[in-house]
mmCIF file of C-alpha atoms in Angstrom:
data_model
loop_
_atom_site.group_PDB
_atom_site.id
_atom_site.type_symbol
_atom_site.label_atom_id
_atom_site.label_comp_id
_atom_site.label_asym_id
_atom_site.label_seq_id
_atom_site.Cartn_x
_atom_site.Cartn_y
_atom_site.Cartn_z
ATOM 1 C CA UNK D 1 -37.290 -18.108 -159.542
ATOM 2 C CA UNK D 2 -40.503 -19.860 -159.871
ATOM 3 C CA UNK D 3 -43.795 -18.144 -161.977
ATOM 4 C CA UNK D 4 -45.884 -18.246 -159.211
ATOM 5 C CA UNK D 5 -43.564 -15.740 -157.165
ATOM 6 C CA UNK D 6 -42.387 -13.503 -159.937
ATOM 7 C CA UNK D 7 -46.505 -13.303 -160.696
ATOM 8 C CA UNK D 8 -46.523 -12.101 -157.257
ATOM 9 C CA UNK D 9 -44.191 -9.851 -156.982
ATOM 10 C CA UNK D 10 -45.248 -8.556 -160.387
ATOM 11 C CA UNK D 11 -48.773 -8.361 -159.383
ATOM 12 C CA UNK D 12 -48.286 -5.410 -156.109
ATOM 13 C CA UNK D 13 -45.952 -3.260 -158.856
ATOM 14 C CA UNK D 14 -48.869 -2.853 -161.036
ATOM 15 C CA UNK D 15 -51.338 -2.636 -158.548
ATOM 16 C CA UNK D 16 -48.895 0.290 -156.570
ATOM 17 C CA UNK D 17 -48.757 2.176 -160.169
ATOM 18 C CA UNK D 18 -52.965 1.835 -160.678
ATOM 19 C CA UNK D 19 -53.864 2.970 -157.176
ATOM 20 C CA UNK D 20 -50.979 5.934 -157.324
ATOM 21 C CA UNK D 21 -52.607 6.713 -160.938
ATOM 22 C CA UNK D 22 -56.056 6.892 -159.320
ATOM 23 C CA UNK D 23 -55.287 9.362 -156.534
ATOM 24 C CA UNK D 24 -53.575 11.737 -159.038
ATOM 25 C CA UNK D 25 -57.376 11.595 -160.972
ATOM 26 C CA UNK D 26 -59.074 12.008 -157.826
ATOM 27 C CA UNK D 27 -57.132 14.821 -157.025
ATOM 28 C CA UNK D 28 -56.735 16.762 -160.360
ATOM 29 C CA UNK D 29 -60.842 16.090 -160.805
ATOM 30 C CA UNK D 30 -61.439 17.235 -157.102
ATOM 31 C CA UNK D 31 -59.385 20.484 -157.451
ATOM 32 C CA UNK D 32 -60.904 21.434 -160.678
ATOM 33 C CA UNK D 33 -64.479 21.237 -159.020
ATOM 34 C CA UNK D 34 -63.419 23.371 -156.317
ATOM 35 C CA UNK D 35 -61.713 26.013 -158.703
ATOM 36 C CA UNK D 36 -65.347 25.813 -161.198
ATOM 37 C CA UNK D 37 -67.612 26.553 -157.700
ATOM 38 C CA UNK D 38 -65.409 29.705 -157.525
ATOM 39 C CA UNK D 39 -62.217 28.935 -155.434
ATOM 40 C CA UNK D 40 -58.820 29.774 -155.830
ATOM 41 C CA UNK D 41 -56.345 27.279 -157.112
ATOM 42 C CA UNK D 42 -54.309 27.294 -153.632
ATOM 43 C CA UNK D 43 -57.042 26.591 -151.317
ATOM 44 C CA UNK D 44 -58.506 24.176 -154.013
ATOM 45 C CA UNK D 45 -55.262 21.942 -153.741
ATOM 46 C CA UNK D 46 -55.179 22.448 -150.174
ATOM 47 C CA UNK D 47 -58.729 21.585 -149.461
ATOM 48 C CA UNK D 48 -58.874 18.305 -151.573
ATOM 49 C CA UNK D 49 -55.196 17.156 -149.684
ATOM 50 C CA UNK D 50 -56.860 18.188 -146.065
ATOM 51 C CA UNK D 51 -59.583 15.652 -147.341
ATOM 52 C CA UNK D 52 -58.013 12.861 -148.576
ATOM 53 C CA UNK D 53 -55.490 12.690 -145.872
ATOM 54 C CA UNK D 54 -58.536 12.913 -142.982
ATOM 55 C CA UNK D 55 -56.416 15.799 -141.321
ATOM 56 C CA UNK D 56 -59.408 16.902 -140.161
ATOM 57 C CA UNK D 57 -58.965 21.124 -140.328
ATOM 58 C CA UNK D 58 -61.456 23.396 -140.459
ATOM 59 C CA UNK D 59 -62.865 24.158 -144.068
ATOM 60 C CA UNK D 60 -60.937 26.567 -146.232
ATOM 61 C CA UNK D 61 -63.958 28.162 -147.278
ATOM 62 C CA UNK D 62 -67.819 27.436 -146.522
ATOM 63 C CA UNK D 63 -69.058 24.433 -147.794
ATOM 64 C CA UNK D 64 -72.802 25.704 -147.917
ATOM 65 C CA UNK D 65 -74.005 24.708 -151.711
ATOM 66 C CA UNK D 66 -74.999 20.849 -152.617
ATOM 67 C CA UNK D 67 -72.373 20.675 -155.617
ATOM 68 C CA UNK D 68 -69.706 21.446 -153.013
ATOM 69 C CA UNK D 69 -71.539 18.866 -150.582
ATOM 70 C CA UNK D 70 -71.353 16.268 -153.286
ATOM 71 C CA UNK D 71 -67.856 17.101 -153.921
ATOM 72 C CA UNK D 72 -66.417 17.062 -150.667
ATOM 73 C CA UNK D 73 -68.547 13.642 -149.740
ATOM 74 C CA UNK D 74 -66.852 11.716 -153.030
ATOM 75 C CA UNK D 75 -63.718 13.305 -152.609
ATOM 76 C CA UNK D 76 -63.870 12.143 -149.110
ATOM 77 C CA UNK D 77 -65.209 8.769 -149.942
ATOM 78 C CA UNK D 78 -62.723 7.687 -152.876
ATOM 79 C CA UNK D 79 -59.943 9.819 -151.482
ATOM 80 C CA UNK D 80 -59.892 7.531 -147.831
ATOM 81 C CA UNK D 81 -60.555 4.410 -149.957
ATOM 82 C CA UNK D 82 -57.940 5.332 -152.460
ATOM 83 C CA UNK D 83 -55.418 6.261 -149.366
ATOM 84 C CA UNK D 84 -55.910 2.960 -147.823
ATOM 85 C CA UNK D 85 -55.638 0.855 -151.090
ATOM 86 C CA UNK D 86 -52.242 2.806 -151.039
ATOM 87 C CA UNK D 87 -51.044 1.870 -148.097
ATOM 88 C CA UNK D 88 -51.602 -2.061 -148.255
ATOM 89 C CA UNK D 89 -50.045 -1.900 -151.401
ATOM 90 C CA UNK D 90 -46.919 -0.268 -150.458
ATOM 91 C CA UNK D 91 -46.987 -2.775 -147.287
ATOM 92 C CA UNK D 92 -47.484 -5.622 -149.945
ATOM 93 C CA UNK D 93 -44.395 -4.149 -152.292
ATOM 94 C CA UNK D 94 -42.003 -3.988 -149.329
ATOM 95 C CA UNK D 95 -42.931 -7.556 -148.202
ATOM 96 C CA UNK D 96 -42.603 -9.157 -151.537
ATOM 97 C CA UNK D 97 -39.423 -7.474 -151.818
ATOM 98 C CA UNK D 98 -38.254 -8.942 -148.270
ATOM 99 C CA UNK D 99 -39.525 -12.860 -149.358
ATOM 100 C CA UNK D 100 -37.469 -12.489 -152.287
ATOM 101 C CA UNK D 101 -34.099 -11.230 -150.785
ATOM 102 C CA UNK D 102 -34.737 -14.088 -147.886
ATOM 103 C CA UNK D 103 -35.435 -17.067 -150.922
ATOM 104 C CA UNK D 104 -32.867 -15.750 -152.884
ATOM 105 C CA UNK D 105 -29.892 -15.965 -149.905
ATOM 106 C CA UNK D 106 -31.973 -19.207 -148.975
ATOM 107 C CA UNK D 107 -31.377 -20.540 -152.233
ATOM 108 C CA UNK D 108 -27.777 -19.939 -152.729
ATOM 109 C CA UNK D 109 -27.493 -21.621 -149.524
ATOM 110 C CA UNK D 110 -28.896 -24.564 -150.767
ATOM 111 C CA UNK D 111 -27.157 -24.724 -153.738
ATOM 112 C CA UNK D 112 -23.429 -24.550 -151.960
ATOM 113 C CA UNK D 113 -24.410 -27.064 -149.586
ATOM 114 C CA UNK D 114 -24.882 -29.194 -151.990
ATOM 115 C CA UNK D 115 -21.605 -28.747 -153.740
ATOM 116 C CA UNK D 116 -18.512 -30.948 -153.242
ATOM 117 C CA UNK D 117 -14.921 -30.653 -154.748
ATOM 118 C CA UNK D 118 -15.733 -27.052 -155.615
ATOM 119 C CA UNK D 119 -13.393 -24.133 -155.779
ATOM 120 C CA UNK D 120 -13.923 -20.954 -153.834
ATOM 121 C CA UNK D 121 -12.619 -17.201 -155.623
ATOM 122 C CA UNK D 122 -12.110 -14.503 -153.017
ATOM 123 C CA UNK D 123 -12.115 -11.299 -154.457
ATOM 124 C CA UNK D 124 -14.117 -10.770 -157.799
ATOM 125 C CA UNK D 125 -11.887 -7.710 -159.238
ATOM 126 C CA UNK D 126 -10.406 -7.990 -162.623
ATOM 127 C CA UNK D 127 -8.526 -11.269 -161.416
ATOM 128 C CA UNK D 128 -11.484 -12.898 -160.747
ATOM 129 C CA UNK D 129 -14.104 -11.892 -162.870
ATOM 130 C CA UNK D 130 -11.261 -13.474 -165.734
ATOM 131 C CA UNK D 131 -10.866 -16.513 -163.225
ATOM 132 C CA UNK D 132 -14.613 -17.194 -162.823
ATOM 133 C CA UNK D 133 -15.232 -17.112 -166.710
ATOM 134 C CA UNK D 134 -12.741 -19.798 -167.239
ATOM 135 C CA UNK D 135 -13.152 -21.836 -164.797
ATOM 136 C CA UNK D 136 -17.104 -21.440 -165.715
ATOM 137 C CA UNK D 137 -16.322 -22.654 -169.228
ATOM 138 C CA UNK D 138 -14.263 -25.463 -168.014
ATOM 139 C CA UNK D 139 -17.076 -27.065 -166.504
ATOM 140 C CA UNK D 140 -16.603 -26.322 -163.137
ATOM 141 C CA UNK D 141 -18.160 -25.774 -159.896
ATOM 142 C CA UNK D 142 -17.219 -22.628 -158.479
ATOM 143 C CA UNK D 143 -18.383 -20.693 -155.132
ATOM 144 C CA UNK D 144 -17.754 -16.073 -154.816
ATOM 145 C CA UNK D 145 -17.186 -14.486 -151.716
ATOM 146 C CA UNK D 146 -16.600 -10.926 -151.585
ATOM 147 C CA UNK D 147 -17.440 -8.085 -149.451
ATOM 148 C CA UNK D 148 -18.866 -5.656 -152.265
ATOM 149 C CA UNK D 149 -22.341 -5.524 -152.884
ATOM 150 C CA UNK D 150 -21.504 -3.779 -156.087
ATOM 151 C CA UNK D 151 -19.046 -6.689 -156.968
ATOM 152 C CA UNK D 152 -22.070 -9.523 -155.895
ATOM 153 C CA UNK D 153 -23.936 -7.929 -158.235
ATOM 154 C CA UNK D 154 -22.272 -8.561 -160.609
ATOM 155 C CA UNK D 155 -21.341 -11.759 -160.046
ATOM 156 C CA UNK D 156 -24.785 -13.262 -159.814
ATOM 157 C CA UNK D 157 -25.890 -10.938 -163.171
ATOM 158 C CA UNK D 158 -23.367 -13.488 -164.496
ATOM 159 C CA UNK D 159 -24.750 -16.618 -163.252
ATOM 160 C CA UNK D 160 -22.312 -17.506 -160.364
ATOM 161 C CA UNK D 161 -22.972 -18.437 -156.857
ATOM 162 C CA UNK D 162 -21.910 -16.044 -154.901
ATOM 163 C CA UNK D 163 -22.056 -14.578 -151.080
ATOM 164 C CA UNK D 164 -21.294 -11.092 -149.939
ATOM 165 C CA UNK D 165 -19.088 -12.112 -146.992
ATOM 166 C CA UNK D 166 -15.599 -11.293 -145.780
ATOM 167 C CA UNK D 167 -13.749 -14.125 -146.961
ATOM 168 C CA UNK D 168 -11.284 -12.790 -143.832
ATOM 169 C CA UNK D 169 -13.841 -14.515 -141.723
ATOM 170 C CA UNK D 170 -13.831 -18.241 -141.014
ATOM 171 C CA UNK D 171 -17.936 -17.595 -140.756
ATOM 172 C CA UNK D 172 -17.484 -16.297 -144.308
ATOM 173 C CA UNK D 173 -15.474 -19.079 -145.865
ATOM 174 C CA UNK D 174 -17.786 -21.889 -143.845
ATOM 175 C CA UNK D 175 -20.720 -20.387 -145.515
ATOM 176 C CA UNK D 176 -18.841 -21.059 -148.972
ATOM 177 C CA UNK D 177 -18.222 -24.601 -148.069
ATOM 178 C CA UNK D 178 -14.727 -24.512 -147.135
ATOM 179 C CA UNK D 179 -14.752 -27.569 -145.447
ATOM 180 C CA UNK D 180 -16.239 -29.826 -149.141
ATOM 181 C CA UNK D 181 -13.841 -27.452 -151.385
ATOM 182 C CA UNK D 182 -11.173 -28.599 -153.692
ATOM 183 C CA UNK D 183 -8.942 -25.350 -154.101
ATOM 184 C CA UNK D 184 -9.121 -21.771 -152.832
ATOM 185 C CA UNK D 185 -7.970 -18.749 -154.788
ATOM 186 C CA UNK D 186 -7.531 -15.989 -152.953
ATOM 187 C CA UNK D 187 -7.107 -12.908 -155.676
ATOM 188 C CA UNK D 188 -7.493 -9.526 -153.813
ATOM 189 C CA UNK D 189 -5.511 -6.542 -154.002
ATOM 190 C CA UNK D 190 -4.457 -6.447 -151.044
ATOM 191 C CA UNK D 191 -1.243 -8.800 -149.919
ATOM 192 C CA UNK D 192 -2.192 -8.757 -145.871
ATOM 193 C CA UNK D 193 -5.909 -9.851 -146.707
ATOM 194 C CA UNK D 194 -4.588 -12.958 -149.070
ATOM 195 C CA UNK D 195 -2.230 -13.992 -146.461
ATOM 196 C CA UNK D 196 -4.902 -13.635 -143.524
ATOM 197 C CA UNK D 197 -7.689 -15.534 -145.835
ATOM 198 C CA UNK D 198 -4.556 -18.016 -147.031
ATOM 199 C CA UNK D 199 -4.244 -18.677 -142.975
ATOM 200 C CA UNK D 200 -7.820 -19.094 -142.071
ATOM 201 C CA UNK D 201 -8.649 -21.560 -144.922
ATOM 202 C CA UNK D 202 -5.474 -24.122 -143.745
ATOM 203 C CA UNK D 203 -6.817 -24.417 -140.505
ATOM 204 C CA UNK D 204 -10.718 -25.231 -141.884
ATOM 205 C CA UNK D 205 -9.593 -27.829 -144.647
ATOM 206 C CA UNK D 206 -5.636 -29.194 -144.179
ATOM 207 C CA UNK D 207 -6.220 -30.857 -147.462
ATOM 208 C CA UNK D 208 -7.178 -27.361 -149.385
ATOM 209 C CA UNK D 209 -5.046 -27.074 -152.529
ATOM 210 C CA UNK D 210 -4.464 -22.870 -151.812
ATOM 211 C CA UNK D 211 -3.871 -20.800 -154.781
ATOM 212 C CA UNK D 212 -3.003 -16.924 -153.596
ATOM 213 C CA UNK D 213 -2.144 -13.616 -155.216
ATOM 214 C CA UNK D 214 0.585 -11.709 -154.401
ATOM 215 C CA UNK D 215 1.175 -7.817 -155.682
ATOM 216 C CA UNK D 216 4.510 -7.742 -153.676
ATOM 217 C CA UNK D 217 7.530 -10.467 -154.612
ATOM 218 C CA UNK D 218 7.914 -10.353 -151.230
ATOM 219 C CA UNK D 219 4.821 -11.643 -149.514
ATOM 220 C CA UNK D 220 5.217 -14.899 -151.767
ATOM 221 C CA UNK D 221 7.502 -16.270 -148.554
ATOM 222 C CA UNK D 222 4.744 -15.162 -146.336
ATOM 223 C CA UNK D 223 1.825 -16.789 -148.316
ATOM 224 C CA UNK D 224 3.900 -19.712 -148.289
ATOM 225 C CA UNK D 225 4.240 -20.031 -145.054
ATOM 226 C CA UNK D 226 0.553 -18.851 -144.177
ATOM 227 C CA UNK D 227 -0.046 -22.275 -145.987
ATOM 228 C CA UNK D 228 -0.176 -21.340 -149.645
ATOM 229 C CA UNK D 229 0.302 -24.106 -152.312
ATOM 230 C CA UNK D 230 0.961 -21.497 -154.898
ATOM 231 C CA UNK D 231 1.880 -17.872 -155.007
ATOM 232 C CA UNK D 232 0.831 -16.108 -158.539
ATOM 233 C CA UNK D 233 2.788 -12.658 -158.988
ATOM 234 C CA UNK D 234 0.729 -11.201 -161.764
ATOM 235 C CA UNK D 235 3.012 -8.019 -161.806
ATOM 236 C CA UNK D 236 6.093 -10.907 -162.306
ATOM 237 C CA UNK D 237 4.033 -12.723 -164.670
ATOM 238 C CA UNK D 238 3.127 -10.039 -166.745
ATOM 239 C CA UNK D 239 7.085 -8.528 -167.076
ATOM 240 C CA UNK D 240 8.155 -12.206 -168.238
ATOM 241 C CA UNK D 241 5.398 -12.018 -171.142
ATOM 242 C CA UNK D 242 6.715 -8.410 -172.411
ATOM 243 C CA UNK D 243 10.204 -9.982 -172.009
ATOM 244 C CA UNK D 244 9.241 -12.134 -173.833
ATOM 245 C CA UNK D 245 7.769 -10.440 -176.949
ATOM 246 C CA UNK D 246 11.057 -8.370 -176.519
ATOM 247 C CA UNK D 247 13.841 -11.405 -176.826
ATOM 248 C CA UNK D 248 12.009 -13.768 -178.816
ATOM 249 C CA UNK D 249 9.037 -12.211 -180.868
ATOM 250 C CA UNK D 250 9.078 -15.274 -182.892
ATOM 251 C CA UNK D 251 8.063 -17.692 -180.026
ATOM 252 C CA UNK D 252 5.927 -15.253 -178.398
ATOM 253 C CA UNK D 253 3.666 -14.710 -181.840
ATOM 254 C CA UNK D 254 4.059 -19.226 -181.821
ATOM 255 C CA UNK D 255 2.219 -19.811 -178.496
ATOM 256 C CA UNK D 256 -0.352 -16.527 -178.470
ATOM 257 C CA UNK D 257 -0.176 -15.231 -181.727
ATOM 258 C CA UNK D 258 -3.696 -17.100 -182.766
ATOM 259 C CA UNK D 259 -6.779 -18.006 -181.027
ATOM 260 C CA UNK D 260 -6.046 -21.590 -181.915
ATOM 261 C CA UNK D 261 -2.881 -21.975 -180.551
ATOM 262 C CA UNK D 262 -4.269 -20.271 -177.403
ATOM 263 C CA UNK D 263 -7.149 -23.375 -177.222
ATOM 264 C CA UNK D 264 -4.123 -25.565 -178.266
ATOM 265 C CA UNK D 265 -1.982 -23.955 -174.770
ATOM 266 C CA UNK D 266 -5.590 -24.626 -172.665
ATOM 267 C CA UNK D 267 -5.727 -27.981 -173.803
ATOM 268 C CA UNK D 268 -2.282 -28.720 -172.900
ATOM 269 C CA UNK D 269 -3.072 -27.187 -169.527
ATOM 270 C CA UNK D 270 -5.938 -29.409 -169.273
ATOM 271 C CA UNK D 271 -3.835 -32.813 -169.653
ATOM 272 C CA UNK D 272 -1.364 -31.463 -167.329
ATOM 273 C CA UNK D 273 0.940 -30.149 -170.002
ATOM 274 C CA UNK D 274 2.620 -26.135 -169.853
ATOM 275 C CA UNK D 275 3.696 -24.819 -172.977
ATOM 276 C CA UNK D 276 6.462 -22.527 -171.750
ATOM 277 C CA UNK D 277 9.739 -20.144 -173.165
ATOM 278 C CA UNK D 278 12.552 -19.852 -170.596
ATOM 279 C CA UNK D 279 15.657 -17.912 -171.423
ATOM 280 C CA UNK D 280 18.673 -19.281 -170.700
ATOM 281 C CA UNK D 281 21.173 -16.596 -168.651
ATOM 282 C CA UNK D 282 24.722 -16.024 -169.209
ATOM 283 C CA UNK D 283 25.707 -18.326 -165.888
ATOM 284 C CA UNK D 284 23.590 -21.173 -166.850
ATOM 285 C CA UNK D 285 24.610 -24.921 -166.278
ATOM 286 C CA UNK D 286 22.746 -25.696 -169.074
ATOM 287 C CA UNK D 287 25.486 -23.963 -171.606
ATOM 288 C CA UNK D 288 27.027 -26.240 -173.924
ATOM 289 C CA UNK D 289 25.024 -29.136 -172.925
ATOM 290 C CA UNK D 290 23.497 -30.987 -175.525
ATOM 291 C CA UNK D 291 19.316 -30.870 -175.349
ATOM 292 C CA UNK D 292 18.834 -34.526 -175.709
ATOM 293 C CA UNK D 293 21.141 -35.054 -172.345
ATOM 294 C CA UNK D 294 19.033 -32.202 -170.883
ATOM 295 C CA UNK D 295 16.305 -34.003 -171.526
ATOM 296 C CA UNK D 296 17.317 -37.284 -170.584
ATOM 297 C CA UNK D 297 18.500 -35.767 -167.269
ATOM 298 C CA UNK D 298 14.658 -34.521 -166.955
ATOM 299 C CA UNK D 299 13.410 -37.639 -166.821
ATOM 300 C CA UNK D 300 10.726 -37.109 -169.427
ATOM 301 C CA UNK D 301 10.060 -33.974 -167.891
ATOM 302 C CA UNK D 302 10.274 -31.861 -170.728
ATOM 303 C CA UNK D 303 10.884 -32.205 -174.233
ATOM 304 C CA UNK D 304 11.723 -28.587 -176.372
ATOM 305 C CA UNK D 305 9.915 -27.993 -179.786
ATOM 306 C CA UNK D 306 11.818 -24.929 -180.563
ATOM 307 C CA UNK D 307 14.937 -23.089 -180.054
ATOM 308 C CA UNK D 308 15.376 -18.828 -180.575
ATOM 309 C CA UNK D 309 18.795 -18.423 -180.885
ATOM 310 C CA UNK D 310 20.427 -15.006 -179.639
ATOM 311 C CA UNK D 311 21.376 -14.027 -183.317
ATOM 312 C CA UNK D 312 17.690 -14.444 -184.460
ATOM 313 C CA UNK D 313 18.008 -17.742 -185.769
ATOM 314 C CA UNK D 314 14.756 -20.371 -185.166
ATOM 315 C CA UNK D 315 15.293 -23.917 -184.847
ATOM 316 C CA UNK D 316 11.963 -26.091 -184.957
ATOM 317 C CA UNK D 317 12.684 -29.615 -182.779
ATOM 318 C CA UNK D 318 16.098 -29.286 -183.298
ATOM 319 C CA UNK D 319 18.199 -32.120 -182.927
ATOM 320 C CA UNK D 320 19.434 -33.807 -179.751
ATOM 321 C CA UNK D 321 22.775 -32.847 -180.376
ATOM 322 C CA UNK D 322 22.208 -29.560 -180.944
ATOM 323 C CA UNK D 323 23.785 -27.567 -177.310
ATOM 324 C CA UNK D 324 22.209 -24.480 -175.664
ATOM 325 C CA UNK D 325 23.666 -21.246 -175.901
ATOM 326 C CA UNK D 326 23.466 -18.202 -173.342
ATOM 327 C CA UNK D 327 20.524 -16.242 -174.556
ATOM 328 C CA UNK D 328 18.574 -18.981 -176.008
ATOM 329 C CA UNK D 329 15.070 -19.006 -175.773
ATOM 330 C CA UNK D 330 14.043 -22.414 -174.987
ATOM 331 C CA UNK D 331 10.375 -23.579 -176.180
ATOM 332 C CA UNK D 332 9.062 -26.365 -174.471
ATOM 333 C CA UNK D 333 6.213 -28.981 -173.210
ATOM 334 C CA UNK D 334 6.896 -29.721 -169.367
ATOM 335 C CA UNK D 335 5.132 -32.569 -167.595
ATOM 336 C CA UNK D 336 6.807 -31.581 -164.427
ATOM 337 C CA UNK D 337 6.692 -28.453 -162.633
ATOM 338 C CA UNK D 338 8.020 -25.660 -164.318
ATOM 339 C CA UNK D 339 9.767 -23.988 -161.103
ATOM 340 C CA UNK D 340 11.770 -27.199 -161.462
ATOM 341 C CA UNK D 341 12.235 -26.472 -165.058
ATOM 342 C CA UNK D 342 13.526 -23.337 -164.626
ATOM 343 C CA UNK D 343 15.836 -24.355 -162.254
ATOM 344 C CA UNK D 344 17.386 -26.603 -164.297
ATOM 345 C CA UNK D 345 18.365 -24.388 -167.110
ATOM 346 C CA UNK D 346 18.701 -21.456 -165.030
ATOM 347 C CA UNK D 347 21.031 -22.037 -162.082
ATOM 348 C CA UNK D 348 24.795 -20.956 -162.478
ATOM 349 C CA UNK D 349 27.486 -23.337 -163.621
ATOM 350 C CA UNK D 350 29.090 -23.139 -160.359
ATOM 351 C CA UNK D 351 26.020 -25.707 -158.857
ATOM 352 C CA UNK D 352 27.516 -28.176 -161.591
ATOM 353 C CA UNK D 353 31.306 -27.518 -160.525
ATOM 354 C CA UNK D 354 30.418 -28.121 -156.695
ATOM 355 C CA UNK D 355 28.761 -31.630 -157.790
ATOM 356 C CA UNK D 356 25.521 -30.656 -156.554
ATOM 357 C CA UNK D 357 22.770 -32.055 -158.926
ATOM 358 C CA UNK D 358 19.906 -30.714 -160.087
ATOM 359 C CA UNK D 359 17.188 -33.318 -159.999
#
């Protein structure tokens, strides 16, 4: 915000907190007088508020001395004069307060427009507050919609440009810049909400890459079909991390056990690259087949850097002779997508028998 308005908005504050300071004088220094000429401390008060405020009642008591003329006649003076200072000031407080709400939404404005190739979060629970910090550290451009004023609070505390809109609302995702966006995640708690935002922002922007939360496994088909690229489960997600801690703690403490193999696992992500562990089940085609056909039959899709075997045994790039075993964890760099990756070591041998191939 520039100086010159915080100076003004500054400036009515302290001129609200002199003038409200000077009435309180007036009136403690006005009541004493009253109570020293001989009055009681209840028509005191309630003579010097009759006088400020220019009521205009009859006099508590007769005003017939000239110390209680010259009291009444300042009281009156700096008491209207002090009321009226008062009440511009308050007017000036509540319109300063106004021009900065209007320039700060104006701004924002400005500041999406302006963006291109930026990613709108929907929803800025714990999903996205985690979502907006990384993508903030990454370098890149991100736009907030949510309908909480708590939550926009928040979000612009941090730094981020956000709107407090329903992202339900094609009005709310225009405002956003739907239309010059590169990818929408849509992370609220509620499945219905994702799917109805999911549908709104295909038919702005056909060439939106869509990313959407799910809670349920099975609104993943219906985000799909809303026009999802992506579902994320992060109930699903979060099962296959304590699985695996459970079947293969000595992976699981490879790829998060440090905070440098966690920058190593974001770099990879940032070339393209997903450091993964996929178990393989008891049905698996991929039993008995060595890992240097498996890879071969990837097309450079993968390549494994480790191997838990059931028993506990770790193998660090084993050979490519070396053939998988049900159980097996498999660590692994995949170029390709790892749905496809999983497939491939996870469908049942009975795909193989019937001649149907996997890539």
């Amino acid at each position: 915000m520039p100086r010159l308005f915080t100076g003004l908005l500054a400036s009515p504050l302290r001129n609200l907190v002199a003038v409200v300071a000077f009435m309180l004088a007036l009136i403690v220094v006005s009541t004493t007088g009253y109570v020293l000429a001989g009055w009681s401390l209840s028509d005191a008060i309630y003579m010097v508020v009759l006088t400020v405020y220019t009521v205009g009642y009859e006099e508590v008591r007769p005003i017939n001395t000239p110390g209680l003329h010259a009291l009444t006649m300042t009281t009156i003076v700096f008491g209207c004069t002090g009321m009226i200072l008062l009440t511009g000031v308050l007017v000036q407080v509540f319109t300063v307060g106004q021009i900065k709400q209007l320039l700060g939404r104006t701004g924002v404005t400005s500041d999406i427009e302006r963006l291109k190739g930026h990613v709108i979060i929907c929803g800025f629970g714990r999903i996205g507050v985690m979502l907006a910090k990384d993508l903030k550290d990454g370098g890149m451009d991100l736009v907030i919609l949510d309908r909480s004023e708590a939550r926009i609070a928040e979000a612009e505390a941090l730094g981020y440009l956000c709107l407090q809109v329903d992202a339900a609302d094609e009005a709310g995702l225009k405002a956003g810049g739907i239309e010059r966006a590169r990818v929408l995640a849509t992370v609220l708690p509620d499945d219905a909400a994702n799917v109805f935002i999911t549908l709104s922002a295909r038919s702005l922007n056909r060439d939106l890459h869509i990313i959407a939360r799910g809670e349920q496994p099975t609104t993943e088909s219906k985000l799909i079909y809303a026009g999802a690229d992506k579902v994320v489960l992060p109930t699903h997600i979060g099962a296959e991390r304590i699985a695996e801690m459970i079947l293969h703690p000595e992976t699981a403490r490879f790829i998060r056990g440090s905070e440098r193999m966690r920058d190593f696992d974001k770099t990879l992500r940032d070339l393209g690259l997903h450091l993964e562990v996929i178990t393989v089940p008891e049905d698996s085609a991929a039993i008995g087949v060595p890992l240097g056909e498996m890879e071969t039959r990837a097309r450079g899709g993968f390549f494994v850097v480790q191997l838990d075997r059931r028993d506990g045994e770790v193998l660090t790039r084993p050979p490519g002779d070396t053939r998988l075993q049900a159980g097996d964890g498999v660590l692994m760099v995949t170029r390709a997508e790892v749905a496809a990756i999983t497939m491939m070591f996870q469908a049942p041998a009975d795909r193989v028998r019937a001649g149907r191939s996997l890539f």
